[in-house]
PDB file of C-alpha atoms and ligand atoms in Angstrom:
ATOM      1  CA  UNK A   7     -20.517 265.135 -12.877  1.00  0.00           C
ATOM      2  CA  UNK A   8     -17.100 267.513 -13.224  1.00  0.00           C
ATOM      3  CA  UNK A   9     -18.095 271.230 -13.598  1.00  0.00           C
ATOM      4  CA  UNK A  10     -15.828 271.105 -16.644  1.00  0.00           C
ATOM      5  CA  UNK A  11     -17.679 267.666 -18.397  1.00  0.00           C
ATOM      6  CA  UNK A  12     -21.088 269.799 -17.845  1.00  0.00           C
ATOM      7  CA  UNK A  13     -19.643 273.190 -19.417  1.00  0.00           C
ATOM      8  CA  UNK A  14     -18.403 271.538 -22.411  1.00  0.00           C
ATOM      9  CA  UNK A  15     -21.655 269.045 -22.917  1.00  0.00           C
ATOM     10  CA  UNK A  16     -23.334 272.253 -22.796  1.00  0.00           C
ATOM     11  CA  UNK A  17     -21.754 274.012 -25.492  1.00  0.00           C
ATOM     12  CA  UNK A  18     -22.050 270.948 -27.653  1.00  0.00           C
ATOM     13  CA  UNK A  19     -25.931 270.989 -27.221  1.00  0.00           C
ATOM     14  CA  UNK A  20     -25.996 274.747 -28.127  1.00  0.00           C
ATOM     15  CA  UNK A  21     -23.761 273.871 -31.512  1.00  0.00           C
ATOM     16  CA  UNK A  22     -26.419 271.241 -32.238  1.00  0.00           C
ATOM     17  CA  UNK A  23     -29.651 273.300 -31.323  1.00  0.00           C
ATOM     18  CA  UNK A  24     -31.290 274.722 -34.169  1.00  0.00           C
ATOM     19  CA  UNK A  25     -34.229 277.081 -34.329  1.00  0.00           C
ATOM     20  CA  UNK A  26     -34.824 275.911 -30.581  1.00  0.00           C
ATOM     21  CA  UNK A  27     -34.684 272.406 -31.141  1.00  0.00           C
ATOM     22  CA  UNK A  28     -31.945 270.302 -29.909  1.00  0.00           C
ATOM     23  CA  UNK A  29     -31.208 267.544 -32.897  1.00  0.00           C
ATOM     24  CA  UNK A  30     -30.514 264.197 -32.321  1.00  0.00           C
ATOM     25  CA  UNK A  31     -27.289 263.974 -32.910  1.00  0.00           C
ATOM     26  CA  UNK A  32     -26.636 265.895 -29.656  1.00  0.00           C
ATOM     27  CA  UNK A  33     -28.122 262.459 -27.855  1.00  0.00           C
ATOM     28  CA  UNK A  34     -26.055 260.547 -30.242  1.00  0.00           C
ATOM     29  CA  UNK A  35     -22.564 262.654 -28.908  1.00  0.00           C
ATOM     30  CA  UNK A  36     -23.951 261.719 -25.084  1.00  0.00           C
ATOM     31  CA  UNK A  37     -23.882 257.860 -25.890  1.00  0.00           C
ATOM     32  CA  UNK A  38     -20.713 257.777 -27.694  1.00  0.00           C
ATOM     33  CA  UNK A  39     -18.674 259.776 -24.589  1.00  0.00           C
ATOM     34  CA  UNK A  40     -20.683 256.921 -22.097  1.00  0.00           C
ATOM     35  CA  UNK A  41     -19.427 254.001 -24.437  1.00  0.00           C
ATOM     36  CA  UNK A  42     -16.102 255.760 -24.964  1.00  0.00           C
ATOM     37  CA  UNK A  43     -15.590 256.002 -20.835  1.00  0.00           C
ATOM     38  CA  UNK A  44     -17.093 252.541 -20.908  1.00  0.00           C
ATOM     39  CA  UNK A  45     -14.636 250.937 -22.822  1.00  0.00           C
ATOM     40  CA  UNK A  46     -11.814 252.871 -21.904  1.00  0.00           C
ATOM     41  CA  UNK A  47     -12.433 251.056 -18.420  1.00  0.00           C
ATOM     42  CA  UNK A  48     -13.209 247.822 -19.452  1.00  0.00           C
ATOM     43  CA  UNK A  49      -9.921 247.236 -21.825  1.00  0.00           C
ATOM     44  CA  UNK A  50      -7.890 249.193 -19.298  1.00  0.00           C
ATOM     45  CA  UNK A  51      -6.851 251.592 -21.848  1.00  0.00           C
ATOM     46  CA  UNK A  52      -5.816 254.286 -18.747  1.00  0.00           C
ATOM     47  CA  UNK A  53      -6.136 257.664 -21.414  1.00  0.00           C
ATOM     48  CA  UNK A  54      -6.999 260.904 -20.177  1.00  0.00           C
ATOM     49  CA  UNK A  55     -10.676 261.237 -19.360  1.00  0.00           C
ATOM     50  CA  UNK A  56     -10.136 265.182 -20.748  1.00  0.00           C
ATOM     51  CA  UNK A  57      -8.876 263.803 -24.129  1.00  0.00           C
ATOM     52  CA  UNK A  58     -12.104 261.083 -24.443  1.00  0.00           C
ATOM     53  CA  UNK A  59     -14.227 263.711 -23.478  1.00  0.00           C
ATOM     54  CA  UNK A  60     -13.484 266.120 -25.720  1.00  0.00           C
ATOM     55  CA  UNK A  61     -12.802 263.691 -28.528  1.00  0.00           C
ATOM     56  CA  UNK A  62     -16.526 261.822 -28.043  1.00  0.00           C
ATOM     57  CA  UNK A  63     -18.151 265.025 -27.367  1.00  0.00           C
ATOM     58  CA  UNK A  64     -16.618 266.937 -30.798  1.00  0.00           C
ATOM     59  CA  UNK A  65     -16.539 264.022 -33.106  1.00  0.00           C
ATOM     60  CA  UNK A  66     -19.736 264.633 -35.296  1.00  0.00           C
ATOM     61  CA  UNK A  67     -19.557 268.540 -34.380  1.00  0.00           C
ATOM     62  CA  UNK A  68     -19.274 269.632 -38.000  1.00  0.00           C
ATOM     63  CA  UNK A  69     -21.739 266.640 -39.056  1.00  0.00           C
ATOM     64  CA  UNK A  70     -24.953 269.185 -39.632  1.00  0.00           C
ATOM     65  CA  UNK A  71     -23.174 271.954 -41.560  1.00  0.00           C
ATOM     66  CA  UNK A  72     -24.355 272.198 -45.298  1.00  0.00           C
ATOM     67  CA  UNK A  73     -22.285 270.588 -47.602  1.00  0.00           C
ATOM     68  CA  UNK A  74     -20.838 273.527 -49.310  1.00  0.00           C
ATOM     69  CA  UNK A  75     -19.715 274.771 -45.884  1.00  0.00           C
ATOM     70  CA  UNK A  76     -17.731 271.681 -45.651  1.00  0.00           C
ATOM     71  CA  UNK A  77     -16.299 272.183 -49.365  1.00  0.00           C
ATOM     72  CA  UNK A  78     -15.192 275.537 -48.096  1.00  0.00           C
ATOM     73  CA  UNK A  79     -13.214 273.970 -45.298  1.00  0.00           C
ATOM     74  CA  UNK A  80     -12.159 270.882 -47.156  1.00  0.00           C
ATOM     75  CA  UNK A  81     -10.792 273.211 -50.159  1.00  0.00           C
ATOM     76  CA  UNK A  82      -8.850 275.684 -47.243  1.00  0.00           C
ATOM     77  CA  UNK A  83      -7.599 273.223 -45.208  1.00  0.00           C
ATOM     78  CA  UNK A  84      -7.166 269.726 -47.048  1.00  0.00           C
ATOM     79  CA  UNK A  85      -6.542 271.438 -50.840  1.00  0.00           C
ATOM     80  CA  UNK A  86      -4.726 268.113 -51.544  1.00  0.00           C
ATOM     81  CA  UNK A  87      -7.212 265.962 -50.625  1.00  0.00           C
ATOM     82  CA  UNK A  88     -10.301 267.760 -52.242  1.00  0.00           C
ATOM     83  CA  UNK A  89     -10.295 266.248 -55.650  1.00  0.00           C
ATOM     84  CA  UNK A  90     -10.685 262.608 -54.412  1.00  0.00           C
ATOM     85  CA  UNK A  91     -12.641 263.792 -51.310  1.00  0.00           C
ATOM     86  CA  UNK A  92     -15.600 264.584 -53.617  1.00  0.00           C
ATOM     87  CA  UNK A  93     -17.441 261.640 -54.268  1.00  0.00           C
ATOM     88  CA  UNK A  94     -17.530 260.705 -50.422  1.00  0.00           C
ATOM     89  CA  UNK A  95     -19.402 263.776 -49.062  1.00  0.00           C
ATOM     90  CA  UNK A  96     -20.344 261.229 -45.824  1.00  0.00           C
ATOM     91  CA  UNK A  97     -16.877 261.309 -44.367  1.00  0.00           C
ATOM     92  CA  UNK A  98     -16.288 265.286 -45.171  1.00  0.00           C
ATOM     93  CA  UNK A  99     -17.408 266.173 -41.540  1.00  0.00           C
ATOM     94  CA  UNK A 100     -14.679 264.234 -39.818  1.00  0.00           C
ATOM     95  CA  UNK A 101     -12.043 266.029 -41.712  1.00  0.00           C
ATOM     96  CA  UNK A 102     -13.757 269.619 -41.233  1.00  0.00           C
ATOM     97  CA  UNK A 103     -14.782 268.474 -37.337  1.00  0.00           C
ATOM     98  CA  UNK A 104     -11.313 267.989 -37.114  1.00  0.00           C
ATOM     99  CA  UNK A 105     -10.420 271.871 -37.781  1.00  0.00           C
ATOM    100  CA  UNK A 106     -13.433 273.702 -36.450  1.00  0.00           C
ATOM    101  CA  UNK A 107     -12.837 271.698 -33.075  1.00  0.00           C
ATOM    102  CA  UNK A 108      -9.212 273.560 -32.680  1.00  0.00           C
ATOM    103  CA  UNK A 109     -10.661 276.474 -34.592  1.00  0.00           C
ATOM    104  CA  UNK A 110     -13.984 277.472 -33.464  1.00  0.00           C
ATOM    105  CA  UNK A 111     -13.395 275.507 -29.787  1.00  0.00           C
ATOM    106  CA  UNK A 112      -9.925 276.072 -29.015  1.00  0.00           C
ATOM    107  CA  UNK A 113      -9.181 271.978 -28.907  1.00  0.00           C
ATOM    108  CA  UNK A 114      -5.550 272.430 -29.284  1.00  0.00           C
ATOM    109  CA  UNK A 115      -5.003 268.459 -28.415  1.00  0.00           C
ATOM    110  CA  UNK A 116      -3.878 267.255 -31.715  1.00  0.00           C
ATOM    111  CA  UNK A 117      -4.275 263.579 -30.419  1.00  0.00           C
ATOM    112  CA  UNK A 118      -7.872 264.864 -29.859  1.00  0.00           C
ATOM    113  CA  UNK A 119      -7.756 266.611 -32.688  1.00  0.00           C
ATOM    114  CA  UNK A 120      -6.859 263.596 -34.737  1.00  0.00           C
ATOM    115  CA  UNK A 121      -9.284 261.117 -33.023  1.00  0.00           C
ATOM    116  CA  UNK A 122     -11.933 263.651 -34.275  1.00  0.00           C
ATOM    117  CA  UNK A 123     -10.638 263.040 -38.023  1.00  0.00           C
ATOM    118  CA  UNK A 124     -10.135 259.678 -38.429  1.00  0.00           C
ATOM    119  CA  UNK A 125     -13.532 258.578 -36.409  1.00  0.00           C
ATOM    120  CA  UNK A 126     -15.501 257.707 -39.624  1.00  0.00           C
ATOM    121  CA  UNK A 127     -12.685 256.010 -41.944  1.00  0.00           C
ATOM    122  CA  UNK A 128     -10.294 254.879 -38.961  1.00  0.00           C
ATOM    123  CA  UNK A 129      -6.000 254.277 -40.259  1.00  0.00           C
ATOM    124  CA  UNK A 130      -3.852 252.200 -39.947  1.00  0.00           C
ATOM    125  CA  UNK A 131      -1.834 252.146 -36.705  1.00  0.00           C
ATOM    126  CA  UNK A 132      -4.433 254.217 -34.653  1.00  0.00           C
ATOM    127  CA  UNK A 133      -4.050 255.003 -31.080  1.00  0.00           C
ATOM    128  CA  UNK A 134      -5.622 253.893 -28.571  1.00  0.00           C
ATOM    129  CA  UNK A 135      -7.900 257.019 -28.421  1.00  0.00           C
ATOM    130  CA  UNK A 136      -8.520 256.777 -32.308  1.00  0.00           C
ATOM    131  CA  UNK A 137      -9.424 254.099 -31.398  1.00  0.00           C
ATOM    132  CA  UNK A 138     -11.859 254.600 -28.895  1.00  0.00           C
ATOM    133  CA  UNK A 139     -13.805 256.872 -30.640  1.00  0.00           C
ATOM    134  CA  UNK A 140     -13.662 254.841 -33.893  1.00  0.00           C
ATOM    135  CA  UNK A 141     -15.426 252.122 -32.180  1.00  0.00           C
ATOM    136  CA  UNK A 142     -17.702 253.940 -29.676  1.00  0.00           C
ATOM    137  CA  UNK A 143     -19.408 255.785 -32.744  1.00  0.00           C
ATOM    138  CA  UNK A 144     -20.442 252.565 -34.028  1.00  0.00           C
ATOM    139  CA  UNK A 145     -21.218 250.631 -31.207  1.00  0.00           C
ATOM    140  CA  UNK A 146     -22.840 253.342 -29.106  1.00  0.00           C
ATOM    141  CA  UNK A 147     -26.151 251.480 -27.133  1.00  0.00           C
ATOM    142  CA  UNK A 148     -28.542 253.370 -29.467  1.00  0.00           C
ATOM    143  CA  UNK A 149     -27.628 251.978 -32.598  1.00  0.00           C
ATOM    144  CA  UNK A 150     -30.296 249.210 -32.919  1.00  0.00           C
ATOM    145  CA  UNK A 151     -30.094 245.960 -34.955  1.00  0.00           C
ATOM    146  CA  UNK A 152     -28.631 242.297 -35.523  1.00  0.00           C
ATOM    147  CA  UNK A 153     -25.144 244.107 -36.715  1.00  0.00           C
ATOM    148  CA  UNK A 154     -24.546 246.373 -34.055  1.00  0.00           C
ATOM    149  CA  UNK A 155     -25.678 244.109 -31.975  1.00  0.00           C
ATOM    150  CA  UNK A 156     -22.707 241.895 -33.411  1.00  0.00           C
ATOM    151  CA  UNK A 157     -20.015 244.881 -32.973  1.00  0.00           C
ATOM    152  CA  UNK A 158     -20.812 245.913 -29.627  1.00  0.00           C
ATOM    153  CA  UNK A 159     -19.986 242.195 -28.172  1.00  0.00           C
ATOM    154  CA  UNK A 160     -16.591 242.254 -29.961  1.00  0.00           C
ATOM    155  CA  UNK A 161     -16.170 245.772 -28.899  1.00  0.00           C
ATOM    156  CA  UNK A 162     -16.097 244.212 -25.321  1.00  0.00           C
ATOM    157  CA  UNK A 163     -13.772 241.261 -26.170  1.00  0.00           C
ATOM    158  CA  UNK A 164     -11.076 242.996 -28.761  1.00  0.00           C
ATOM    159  CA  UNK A 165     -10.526 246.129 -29.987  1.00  0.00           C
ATOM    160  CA  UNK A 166      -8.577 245.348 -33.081  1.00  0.00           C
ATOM    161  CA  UNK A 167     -10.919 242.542 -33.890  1.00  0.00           C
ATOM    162  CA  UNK A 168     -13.670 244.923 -33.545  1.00  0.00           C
ATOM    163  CA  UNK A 169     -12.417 247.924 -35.883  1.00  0.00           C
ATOM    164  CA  UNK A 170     -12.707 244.592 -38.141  1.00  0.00           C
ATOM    165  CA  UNK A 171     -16.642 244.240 -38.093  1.00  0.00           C
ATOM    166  CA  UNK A 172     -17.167 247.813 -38.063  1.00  0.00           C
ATOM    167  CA  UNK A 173     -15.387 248.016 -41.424  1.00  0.00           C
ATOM    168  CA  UNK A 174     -16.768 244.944 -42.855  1.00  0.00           C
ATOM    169  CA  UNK A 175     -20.527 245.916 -41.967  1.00  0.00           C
ATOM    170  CA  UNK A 176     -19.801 249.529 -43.206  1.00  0.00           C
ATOM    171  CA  UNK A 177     -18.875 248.396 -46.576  1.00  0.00           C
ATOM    172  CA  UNK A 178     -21.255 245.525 -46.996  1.00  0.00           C
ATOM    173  CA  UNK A 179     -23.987 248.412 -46.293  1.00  0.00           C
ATOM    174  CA  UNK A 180     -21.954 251.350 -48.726  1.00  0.00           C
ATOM    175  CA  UNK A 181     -22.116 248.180 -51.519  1.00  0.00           C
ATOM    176  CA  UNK A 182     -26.005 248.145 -50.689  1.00  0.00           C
ATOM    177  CA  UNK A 183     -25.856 252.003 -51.659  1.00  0.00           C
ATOM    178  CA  UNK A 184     -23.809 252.125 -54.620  1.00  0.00           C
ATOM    179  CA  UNK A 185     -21.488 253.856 -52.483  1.00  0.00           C
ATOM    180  CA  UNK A 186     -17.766 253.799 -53.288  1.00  0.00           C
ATOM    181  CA  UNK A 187     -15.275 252.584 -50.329  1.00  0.00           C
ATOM    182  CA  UNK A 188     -12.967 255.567 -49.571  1.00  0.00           C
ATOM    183  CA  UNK A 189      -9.108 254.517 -49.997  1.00  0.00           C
ATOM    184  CA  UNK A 190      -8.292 255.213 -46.234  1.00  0.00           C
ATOM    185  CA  UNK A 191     -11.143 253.040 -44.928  1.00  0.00           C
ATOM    186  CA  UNK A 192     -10.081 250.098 -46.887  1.00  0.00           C
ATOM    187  CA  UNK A 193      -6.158 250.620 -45.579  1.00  0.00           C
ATOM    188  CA  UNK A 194      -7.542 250.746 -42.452  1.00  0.00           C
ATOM    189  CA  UNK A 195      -9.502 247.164 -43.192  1.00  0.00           C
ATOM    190  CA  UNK A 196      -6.261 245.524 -44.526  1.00  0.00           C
ATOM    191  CA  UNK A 197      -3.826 246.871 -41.535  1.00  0.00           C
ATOM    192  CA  UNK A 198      -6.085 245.296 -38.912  1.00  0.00           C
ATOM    193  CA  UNK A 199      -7.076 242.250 -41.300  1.00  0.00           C
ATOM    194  CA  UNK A 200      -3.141 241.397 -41.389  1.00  0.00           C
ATOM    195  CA  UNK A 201      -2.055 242.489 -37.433  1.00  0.00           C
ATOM    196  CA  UNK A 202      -4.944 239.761 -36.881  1.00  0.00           C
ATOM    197  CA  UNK A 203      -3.632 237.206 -38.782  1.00  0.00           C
ATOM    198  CA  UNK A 204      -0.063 238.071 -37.198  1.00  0.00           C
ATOM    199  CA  UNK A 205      -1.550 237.920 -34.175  1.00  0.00           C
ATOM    200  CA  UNK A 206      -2.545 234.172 -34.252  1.00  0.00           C
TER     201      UNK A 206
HETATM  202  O1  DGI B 314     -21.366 260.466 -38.202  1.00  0.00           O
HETATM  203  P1  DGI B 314     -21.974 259.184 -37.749  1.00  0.00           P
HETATM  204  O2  DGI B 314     -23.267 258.877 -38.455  1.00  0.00           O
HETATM  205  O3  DGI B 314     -22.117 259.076 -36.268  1.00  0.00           O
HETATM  206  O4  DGI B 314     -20.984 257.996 -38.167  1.00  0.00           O
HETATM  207  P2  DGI B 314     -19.706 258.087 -39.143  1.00  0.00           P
HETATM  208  O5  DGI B 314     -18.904 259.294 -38.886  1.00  0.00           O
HETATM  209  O6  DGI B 314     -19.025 256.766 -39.011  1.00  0.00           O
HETATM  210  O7  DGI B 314     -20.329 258.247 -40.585  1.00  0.00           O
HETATM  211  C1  DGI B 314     -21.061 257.203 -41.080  1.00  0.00           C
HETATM  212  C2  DGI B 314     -21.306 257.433 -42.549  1.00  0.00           C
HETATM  213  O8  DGI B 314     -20.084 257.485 -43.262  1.00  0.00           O
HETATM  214  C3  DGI B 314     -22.133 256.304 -43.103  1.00  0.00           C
HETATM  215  O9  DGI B 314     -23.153 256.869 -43.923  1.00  0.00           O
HETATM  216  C4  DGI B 314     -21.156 255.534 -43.936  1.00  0.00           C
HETATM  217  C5  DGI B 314     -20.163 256.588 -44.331  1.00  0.00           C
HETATM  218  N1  DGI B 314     -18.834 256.036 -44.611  1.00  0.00           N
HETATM  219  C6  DGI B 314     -17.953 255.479 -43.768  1.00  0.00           C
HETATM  220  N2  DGI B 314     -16.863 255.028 -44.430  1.00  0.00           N
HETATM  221  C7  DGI B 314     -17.073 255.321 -45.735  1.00  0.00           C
HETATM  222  C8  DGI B 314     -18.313 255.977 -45.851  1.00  0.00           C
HETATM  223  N3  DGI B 314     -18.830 256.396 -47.038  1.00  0.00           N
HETATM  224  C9  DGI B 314     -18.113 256.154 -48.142  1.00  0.00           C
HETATM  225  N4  DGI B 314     -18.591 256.517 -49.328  1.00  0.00           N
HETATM  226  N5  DGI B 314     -16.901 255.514 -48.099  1.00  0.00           N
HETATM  227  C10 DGI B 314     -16.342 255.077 -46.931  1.00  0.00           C
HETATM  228  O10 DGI B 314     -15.258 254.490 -46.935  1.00  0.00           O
HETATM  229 FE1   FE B 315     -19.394 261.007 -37.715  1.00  0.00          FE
HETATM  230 FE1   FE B 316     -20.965 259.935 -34.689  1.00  0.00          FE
END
């Protein structure tokens, strides 16, 4: 492995050690970085291994900070957004990973930087690196069960087709919750619904 790849998987386990003990989600960042390289080789996507690296490796790097930490950032750094941001506190630490990546880890990238934000909701018209990490989060070999499962294999035949799944098996399991389906998610649904259906 690079001497670079190691340094930076190594500061990524220290952000996600606590009281001694390294939390899963530090295993969870290792899997989505070997599905993101993966993929990137199997579709012949040709991006930057730097930018996939840093983008897997940062995605969920605000995802353990307490929530009102997150309001903080949200409320400095996305004031517009806050209001309607409230009553989805799961997709806050995309946004704030987003900032404390360039912030507190000097990831100046903003396709990177951007990758890191939209890696829970997805948008319409992402790049290839979006994405990459949109995908690899979901589909990442240690999610278990008859819908990943599902997501993985189109992850391997299409891209756009697979963004599809992902959003259609997130919402199906937010409507099991009660959970409400944030506005960019669902844009992100209907781009890639209607590209498909342009497509045939
Ligand atoms: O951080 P991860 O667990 O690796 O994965 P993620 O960043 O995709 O976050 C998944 C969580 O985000 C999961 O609990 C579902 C939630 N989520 C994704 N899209 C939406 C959403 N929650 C709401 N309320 N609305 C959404 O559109
Ligand atoms: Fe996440
Ligand atoms: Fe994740």
């Amino acid at each position: 492995m690079k001497k670079e790849r190691w340094n930076k998987i190594q500061i990524v386990q220290q952000a996600f050690t606590i009281e001694g003990k390294v939390h899963p989600r530090f295993e969870h960042t290792l899997r989505v970085l070997e599905k993101a390289l993966e993929l990137n080789q199997m579709h012949h996507l040709n991006l930057r291994i730097e930018q996939i690296e840093d983008a897997a490796l940062f995605h969920d790097i605000a995802k353990l900070q307490p929530p009102h930490e997150l309001m903080h950032y949200l409320k400095t750094h996305y004031s517009h957004l806050c209001a309607e941001l409230l009553s989805y506190p799961a997709i806050w630490h995309a946004f704030v990973g987003a900032i404390v990546a360039k912030e507190q880890y000097g990831i100046t990238d903003s396709d990177v930087c951007h990758a890191i934000l939209y890696h829970t909701t997805g948008r319409p018209e992402m790049t290839d690196l979006e994405k990459l990490i949109f995908i690899s989060d979901y589909v990442e070999n240690g999610r278990m069960g008859i819908a990943f499962e599902q997501a993985r294999k189109m992850a391997n035949q299409n891209l756009d087709r697979a963004i599809i799944v992902i959003l259609e098996q997130t919402f199906a399991y937010l409507k099991k919750k009660g959970e409400p389906i944030y506005s960019l998610s669902q844009e992100t649904y209907d781009y890639y619904v209607k590209r498909g259906e342009a497509d045939v």
